[in-house]
mmCIF file of C-alpha atoms and ligand atoms in Angstrom:
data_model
loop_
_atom_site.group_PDB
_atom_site.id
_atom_site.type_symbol
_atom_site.label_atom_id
_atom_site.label_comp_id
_atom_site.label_asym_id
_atom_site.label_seq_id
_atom_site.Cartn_x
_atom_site.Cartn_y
_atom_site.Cartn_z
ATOM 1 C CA UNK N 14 0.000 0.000 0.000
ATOM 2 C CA UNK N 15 1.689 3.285 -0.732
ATOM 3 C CA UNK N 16 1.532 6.155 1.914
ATOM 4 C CA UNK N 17 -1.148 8.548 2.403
ATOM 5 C CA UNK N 18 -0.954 12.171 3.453
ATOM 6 C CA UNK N 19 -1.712 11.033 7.110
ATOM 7 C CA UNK N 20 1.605 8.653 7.383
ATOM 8 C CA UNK N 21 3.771 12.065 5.716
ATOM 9 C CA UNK N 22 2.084 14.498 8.278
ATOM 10 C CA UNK N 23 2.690 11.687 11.390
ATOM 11 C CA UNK N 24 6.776 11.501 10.668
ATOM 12 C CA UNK N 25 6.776 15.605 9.983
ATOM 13 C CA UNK N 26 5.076 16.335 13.136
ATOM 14 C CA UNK N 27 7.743 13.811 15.090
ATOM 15 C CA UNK N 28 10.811 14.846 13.323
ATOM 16 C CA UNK N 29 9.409 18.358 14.718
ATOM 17 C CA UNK N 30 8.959 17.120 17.999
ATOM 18 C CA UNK N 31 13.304 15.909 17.775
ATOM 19 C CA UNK N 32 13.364 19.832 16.809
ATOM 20 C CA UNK N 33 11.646 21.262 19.122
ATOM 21 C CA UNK N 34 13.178 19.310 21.671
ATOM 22 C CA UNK N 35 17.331 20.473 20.597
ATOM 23 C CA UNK N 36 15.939 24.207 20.382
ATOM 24 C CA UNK N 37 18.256 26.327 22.992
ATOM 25 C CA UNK N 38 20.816 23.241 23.412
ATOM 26 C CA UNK N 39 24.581 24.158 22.600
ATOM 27 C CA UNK N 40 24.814 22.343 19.297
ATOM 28 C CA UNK N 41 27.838 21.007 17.795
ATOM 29 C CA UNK N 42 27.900 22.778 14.347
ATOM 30 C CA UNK N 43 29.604 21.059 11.620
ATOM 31 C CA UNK N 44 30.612 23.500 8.408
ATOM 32 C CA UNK N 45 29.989 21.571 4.938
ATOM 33 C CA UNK N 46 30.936 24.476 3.157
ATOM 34 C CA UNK N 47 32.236 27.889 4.207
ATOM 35 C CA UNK N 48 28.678 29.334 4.963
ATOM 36 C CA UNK N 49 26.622 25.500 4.877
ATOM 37 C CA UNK N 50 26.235 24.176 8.213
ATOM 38 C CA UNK N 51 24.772 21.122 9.687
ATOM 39 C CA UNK N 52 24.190 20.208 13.374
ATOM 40 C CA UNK N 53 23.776 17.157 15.498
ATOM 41 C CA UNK N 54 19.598 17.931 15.049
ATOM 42 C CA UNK N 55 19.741 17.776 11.198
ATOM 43 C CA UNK N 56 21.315 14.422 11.683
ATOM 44 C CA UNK N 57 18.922 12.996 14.786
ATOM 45 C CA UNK N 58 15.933 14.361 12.339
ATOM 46 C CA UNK N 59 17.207 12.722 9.454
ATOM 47 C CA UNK N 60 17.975 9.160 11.141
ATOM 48 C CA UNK N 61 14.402 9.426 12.348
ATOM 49 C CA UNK N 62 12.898 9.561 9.146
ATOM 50 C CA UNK N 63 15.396 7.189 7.238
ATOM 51 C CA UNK N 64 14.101 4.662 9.996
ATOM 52 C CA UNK N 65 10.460 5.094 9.598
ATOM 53 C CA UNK N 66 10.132 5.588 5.995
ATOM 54 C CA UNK N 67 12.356 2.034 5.964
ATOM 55 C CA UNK N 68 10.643 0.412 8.055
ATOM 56 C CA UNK N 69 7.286 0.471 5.875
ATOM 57 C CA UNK N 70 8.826 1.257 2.765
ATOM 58 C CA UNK N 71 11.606 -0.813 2.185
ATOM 59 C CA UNK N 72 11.869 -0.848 -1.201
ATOM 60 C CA UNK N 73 11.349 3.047 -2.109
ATOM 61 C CA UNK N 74 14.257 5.201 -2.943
ATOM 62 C CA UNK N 75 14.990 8.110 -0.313
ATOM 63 C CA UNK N 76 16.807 11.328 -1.756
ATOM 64 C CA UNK N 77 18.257 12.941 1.598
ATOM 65 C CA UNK N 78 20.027 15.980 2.295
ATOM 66 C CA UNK N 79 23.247 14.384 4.757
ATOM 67 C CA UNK N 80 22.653 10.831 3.975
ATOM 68 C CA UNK N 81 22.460 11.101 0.180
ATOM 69 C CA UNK N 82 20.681 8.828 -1.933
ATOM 70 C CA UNK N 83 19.410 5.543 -0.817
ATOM 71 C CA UNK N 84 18.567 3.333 -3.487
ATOM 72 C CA UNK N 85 15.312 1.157 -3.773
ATOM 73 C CA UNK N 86 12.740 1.036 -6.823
ATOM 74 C CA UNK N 87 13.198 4.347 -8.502
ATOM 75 C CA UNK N 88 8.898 4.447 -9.126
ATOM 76 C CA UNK N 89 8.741 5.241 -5.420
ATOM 77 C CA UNK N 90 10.756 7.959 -4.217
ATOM 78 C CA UNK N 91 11.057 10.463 -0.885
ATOM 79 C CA UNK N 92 12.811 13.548 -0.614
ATOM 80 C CA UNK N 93 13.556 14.724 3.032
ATOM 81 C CA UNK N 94 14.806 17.568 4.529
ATOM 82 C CA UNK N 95 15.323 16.748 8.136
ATOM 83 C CA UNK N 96 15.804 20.457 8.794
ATOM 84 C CA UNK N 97 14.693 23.115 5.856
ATOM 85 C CA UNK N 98 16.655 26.301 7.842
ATOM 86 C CA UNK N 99 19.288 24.830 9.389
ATOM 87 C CA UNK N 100 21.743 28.813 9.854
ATOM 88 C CA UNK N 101 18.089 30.168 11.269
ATOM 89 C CA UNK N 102 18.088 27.139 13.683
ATOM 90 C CA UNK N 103 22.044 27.251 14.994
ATOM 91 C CA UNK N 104 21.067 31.228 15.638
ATOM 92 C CA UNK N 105 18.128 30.875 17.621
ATOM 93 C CA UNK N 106 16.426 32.085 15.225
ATOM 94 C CA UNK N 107 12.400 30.896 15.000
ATOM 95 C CA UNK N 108 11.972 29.916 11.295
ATOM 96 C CA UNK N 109 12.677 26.228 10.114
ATOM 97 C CA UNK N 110 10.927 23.033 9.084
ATOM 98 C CA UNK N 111 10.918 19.583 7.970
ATOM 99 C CA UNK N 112 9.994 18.829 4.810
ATOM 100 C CA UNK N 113 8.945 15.309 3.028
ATOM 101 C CA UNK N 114 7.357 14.354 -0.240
ATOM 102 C CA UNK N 115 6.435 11.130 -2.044
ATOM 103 C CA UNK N 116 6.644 10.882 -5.361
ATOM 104 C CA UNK N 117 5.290 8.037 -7.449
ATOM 105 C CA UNK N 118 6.682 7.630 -11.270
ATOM 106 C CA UNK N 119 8.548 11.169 -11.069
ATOM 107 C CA UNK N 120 5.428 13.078 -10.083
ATOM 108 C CA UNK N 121 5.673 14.283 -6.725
ATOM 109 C CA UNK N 122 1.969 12.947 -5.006
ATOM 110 C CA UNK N 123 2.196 14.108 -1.618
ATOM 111 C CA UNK N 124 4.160 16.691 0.279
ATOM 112 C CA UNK N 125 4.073 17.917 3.705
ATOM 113 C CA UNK N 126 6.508 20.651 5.510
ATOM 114 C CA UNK N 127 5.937 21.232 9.181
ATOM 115 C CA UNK N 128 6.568 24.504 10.975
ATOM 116 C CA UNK N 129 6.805 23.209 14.482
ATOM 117 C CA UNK N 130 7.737 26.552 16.232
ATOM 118 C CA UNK N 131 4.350 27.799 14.767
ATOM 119 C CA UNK N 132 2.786 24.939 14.895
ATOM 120 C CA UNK N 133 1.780 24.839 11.330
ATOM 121 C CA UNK N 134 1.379 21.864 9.147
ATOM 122 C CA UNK N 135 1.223 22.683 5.360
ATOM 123 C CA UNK N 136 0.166 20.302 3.287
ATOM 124 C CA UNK N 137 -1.128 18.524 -0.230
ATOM 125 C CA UNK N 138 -2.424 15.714 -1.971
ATOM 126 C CA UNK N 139 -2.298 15.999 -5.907
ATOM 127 C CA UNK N 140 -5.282 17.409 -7.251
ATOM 128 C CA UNK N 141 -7.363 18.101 -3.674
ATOM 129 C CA UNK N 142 -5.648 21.441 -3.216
ATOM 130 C CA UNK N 143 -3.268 22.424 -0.135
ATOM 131 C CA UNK N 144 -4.105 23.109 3.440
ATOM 132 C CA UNK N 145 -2.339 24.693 6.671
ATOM 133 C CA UNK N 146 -3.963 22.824 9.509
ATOM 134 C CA UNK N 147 -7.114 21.384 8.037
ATOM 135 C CA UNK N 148 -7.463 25.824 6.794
ATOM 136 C CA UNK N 149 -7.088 25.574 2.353
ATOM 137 C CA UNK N 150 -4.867 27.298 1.166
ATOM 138 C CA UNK N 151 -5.041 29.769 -1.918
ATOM 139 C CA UNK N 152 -2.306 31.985 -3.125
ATOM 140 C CA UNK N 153 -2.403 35.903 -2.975
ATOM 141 C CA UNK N 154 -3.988 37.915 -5.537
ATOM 142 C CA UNK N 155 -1.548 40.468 -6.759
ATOM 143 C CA UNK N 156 -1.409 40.968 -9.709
ATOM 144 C CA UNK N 157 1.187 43.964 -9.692
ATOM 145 C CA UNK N 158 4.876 42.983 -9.482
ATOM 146 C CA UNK N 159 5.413 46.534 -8.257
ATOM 147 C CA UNK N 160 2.658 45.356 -5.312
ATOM 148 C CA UNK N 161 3.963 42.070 -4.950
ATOM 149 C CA UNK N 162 6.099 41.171 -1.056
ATOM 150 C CA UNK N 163 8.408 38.545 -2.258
ATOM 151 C CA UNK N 164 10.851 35.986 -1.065
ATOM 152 C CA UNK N 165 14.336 34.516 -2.335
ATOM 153 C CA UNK N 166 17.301 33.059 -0.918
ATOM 154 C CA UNK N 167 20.855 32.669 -2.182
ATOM 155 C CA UNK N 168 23.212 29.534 -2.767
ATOM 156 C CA UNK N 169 25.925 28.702 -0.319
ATOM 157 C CA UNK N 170 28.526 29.059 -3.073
ATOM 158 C CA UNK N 171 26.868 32.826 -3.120
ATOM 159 C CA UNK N 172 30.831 33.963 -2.285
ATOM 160 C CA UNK N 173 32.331 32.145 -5.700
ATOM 161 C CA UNK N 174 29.170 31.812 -8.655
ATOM 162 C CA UNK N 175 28.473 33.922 -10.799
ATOM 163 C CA UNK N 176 24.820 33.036 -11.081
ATOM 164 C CA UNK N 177 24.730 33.999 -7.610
ATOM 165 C CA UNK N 178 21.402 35.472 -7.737
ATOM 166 C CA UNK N 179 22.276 39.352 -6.341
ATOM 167 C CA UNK N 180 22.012 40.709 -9.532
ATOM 168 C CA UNK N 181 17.939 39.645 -9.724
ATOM 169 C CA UNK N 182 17.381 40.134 -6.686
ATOM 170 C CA UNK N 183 18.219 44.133 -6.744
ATOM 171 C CA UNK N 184 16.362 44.069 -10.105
ATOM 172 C CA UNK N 185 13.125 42.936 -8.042
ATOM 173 C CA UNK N 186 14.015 45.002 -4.985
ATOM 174 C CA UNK N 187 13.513 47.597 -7.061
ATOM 175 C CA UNK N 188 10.380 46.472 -9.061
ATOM 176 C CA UNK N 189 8.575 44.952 -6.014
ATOM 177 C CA UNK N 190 6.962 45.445 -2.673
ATOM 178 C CA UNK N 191 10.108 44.460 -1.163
ATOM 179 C CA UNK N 192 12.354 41.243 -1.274
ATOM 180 C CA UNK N 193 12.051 38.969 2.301
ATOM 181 C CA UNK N 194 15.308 36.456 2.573
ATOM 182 C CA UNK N 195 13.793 34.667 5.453
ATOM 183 C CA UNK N 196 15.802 31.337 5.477
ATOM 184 C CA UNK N 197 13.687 28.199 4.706
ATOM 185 C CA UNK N 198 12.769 27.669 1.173
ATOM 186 C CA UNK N 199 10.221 25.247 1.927
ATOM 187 C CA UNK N 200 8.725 27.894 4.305
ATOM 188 C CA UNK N 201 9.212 30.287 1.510
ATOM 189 C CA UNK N 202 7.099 28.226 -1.168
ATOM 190 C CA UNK N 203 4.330 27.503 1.993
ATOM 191 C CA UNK N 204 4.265 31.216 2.299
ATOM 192 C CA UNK N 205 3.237 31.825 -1.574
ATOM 193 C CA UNK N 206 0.666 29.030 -0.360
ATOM 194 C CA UNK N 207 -0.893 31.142 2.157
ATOM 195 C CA UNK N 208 -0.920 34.233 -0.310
ATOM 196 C CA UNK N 209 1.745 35.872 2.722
ATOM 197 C CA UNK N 210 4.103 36.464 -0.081
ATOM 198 C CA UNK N 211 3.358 37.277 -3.638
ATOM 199 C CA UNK N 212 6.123 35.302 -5.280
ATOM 200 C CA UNK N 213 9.239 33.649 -4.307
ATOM 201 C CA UNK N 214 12.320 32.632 -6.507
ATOM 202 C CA UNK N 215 15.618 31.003 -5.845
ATOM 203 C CA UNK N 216 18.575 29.415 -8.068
ATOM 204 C CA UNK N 217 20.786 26.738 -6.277
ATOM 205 C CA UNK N 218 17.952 25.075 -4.741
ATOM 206 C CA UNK N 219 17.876 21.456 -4.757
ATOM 207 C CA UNK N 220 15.096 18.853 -4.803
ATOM 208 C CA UNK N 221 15.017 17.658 -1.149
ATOM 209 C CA UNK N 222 14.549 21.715 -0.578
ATOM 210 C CA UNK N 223 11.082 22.301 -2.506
ATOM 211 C CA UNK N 224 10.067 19.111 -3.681
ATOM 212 C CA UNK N 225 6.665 18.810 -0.931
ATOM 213 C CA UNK N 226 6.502 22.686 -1.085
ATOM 214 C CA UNK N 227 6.039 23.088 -4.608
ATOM 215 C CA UNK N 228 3.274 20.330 -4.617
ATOM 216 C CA UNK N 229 1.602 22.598 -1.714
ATOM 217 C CA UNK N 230 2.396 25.993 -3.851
ATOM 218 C CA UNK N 231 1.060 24.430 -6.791
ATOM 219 C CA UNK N 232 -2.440 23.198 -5.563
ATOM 220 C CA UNK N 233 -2.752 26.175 -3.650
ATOM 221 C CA UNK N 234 -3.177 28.054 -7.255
ATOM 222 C CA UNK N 235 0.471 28.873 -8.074
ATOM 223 C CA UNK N 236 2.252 28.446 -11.441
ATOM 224 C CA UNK N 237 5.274 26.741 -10.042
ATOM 225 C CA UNK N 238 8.592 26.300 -12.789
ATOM 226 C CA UNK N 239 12.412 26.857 -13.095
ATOM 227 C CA UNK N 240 13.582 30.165 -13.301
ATOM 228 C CA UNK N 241 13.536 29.557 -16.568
ATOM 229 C CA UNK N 242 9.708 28.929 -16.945
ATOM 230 C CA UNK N 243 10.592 25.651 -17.139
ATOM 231 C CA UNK N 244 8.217 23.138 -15.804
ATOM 232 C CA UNK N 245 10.638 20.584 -14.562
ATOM 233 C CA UNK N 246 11.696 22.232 -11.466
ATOM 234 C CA UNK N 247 13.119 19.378 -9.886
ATOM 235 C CA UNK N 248 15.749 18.559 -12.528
ATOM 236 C CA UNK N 249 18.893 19.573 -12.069
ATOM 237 C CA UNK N 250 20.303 21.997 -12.011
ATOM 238 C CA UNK N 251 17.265 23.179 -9.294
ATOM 239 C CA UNK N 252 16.037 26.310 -9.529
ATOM 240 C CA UNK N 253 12.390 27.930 -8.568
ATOM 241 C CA UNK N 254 9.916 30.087 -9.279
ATOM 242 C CA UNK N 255 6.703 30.236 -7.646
ATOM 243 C CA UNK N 256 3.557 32.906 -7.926
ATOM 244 C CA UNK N 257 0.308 33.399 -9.405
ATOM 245 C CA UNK N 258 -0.239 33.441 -12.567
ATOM 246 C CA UNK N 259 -0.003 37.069 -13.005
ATOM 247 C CA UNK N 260 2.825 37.858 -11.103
ATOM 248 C CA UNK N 261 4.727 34.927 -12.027
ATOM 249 C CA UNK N 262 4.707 36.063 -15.956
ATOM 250 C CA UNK N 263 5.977 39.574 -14.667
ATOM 251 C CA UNK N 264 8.865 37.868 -12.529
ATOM 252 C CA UNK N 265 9.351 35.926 -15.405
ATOM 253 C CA UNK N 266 9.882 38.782 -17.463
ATOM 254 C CA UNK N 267 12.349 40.102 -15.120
ATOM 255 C CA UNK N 268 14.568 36.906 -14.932
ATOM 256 C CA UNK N 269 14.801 36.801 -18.310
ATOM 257 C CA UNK N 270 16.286 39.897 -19.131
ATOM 258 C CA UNK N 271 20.037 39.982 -19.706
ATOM 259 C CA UNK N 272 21.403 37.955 -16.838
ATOM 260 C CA UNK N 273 22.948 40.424 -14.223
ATOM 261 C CA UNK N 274 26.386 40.061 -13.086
ATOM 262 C CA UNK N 275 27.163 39.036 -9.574
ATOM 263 C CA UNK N 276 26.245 41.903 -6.988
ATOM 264 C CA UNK N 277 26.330 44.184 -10.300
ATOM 265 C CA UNK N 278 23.450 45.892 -12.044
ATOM 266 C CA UNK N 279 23.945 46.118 -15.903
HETATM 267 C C1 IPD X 317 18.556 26.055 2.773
HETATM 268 C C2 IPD X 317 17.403 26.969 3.067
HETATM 269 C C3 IPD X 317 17.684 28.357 2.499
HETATM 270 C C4 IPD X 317 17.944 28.310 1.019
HETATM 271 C C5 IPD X 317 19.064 27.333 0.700
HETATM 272 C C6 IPD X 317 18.734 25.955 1.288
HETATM 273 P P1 IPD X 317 19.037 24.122 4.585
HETATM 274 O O1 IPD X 317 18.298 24.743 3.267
HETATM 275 O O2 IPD X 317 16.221 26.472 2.508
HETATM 276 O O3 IPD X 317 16.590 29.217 2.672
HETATM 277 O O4 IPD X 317 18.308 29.605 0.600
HETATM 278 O O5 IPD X 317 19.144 27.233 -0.705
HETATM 279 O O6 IPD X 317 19.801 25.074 1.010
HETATM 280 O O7 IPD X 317 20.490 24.028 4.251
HETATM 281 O O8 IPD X 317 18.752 25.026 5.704
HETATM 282 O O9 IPD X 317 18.366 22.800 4.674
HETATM 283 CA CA1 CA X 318 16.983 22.731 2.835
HETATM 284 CA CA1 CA X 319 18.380 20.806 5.632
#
């Protein structure tokens, strides 16, 4: 029998709990890159869900962030994110998830990120829409960019890529409501969910990052693609773009113009 959208939301809310409960602790950071960190948490969350997606699932394929990949039948595949926020979570700082999704025949079915400092449980089931605690969802109704609050975030090789992404975002700082870097993509895409941000985009993203959030994004009402307009967003290289259907085709627009330097306006 394959999962259902209760068995996601049960390991979410009790890889929360093993959040919840290392909040405040001194944690033993580990750097994976100059700016990428990891901590004991991200690991206890992750071993958590390994064990009880394995334990039902044997045979499905689990794409993790600190594990890797773990091989089974590739029809039946989880991404996890143990800990979508992990710099916010070392600081003390109140904004971070877990995030899981099932995806059956490389269609994402089910996907479920879990806020457990607000206590809110996003969530969706392929074509019967998105909900935050039992509450559906439905994205904002902007249809200015030049109204629009949106989100982004920046790759943790930010210091060394070109396509670092601070050349579009002071394009849209300048075109937009404002530009939010909050921390948590998954949280990010949720947010587009609850029409609390207009739009969100992001370049270095990778699958475990968005792939239950841009399920829940996308039957809330967004259009949901690559940067690109691309609607593979999971391929890599990852990259997202998330808003209605107005404002998406103006951030669209914007992405597309001549791609912008590092840090440098052309
Ligand atoms: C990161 C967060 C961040 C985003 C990065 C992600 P992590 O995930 O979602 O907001 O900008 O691209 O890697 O490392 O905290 O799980
Ligand atoms: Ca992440
Ligand atoms: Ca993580």
């Amino acid at each position: 029998m394959p999962p259902t959208i209760n068995d996601l939301e049960m390991l979410a809310r009790q890889a929360g709990e093993i959040l919840r409960a290392g909040r405040g602790q001194a944690l033993h950071v580990q750097h994976k890159g100059v700016i990428d960190l990891v901590t004991e948490v991200d690991h206890r969350s992750e071993r958590f869900l390994i064990d009880g997606i394995r334990a039902r699932y044997p045979e499905d394929e689990i794409v993790t962030e600190e594990t890797g990949n773990l091989s089974g039948r590739s029809c039946c595949r989880w991404y996890i994110d143990p800990l979508d926020g992990t710099v916010n979570y070392a600081h003390g700082i109140p904004f971070y998830c877990v995030s899981i999704a099932y995806e059956e025949e490389k269609i994402v079915q089910l996907g479920v990120v879990y806020d457990p400092v607000h206590d809110e449980l996003f969530s969706a089931e392929r074509g019967e829409g998105a909900y935050v605690n039992g509450a559906r969802l439905h994205v904002g109704s902007a249809d200015l960019l030049d109204q629009s609050l949106l989100a982004t975030g920046f790759p943790y090789d930010v210091r060394s890529n070109p396509e670092n992404n601070l050349g579009h975002y002071a394009r849209f700082a300048l075109r937009s409501l404002g530009v939010r870097r909050l921390g948590s993509a998954a949280l990010d895409l949720c947010y587009v969910a609850a029409g609390r941000f207009d739009g969100y985009w992001e370049t270095g993203v990778q699958p475990w990052d968005v792939a239950a959030a841009g399920l829940i994004a996308s039957e809330a009402g967004a259009v949901v693609t690559k940067i690109t307009g691309a609607a593979n967003y999971l391929a890599l290289p990852c990259s997202i773009l998330a808003a209605n259907q107005a404002v998406h085709s103006q951030m669209l627009a914007l992405l597309q113009q001549r791609p912008p330097v590092a840090g440098r306006l052309r």
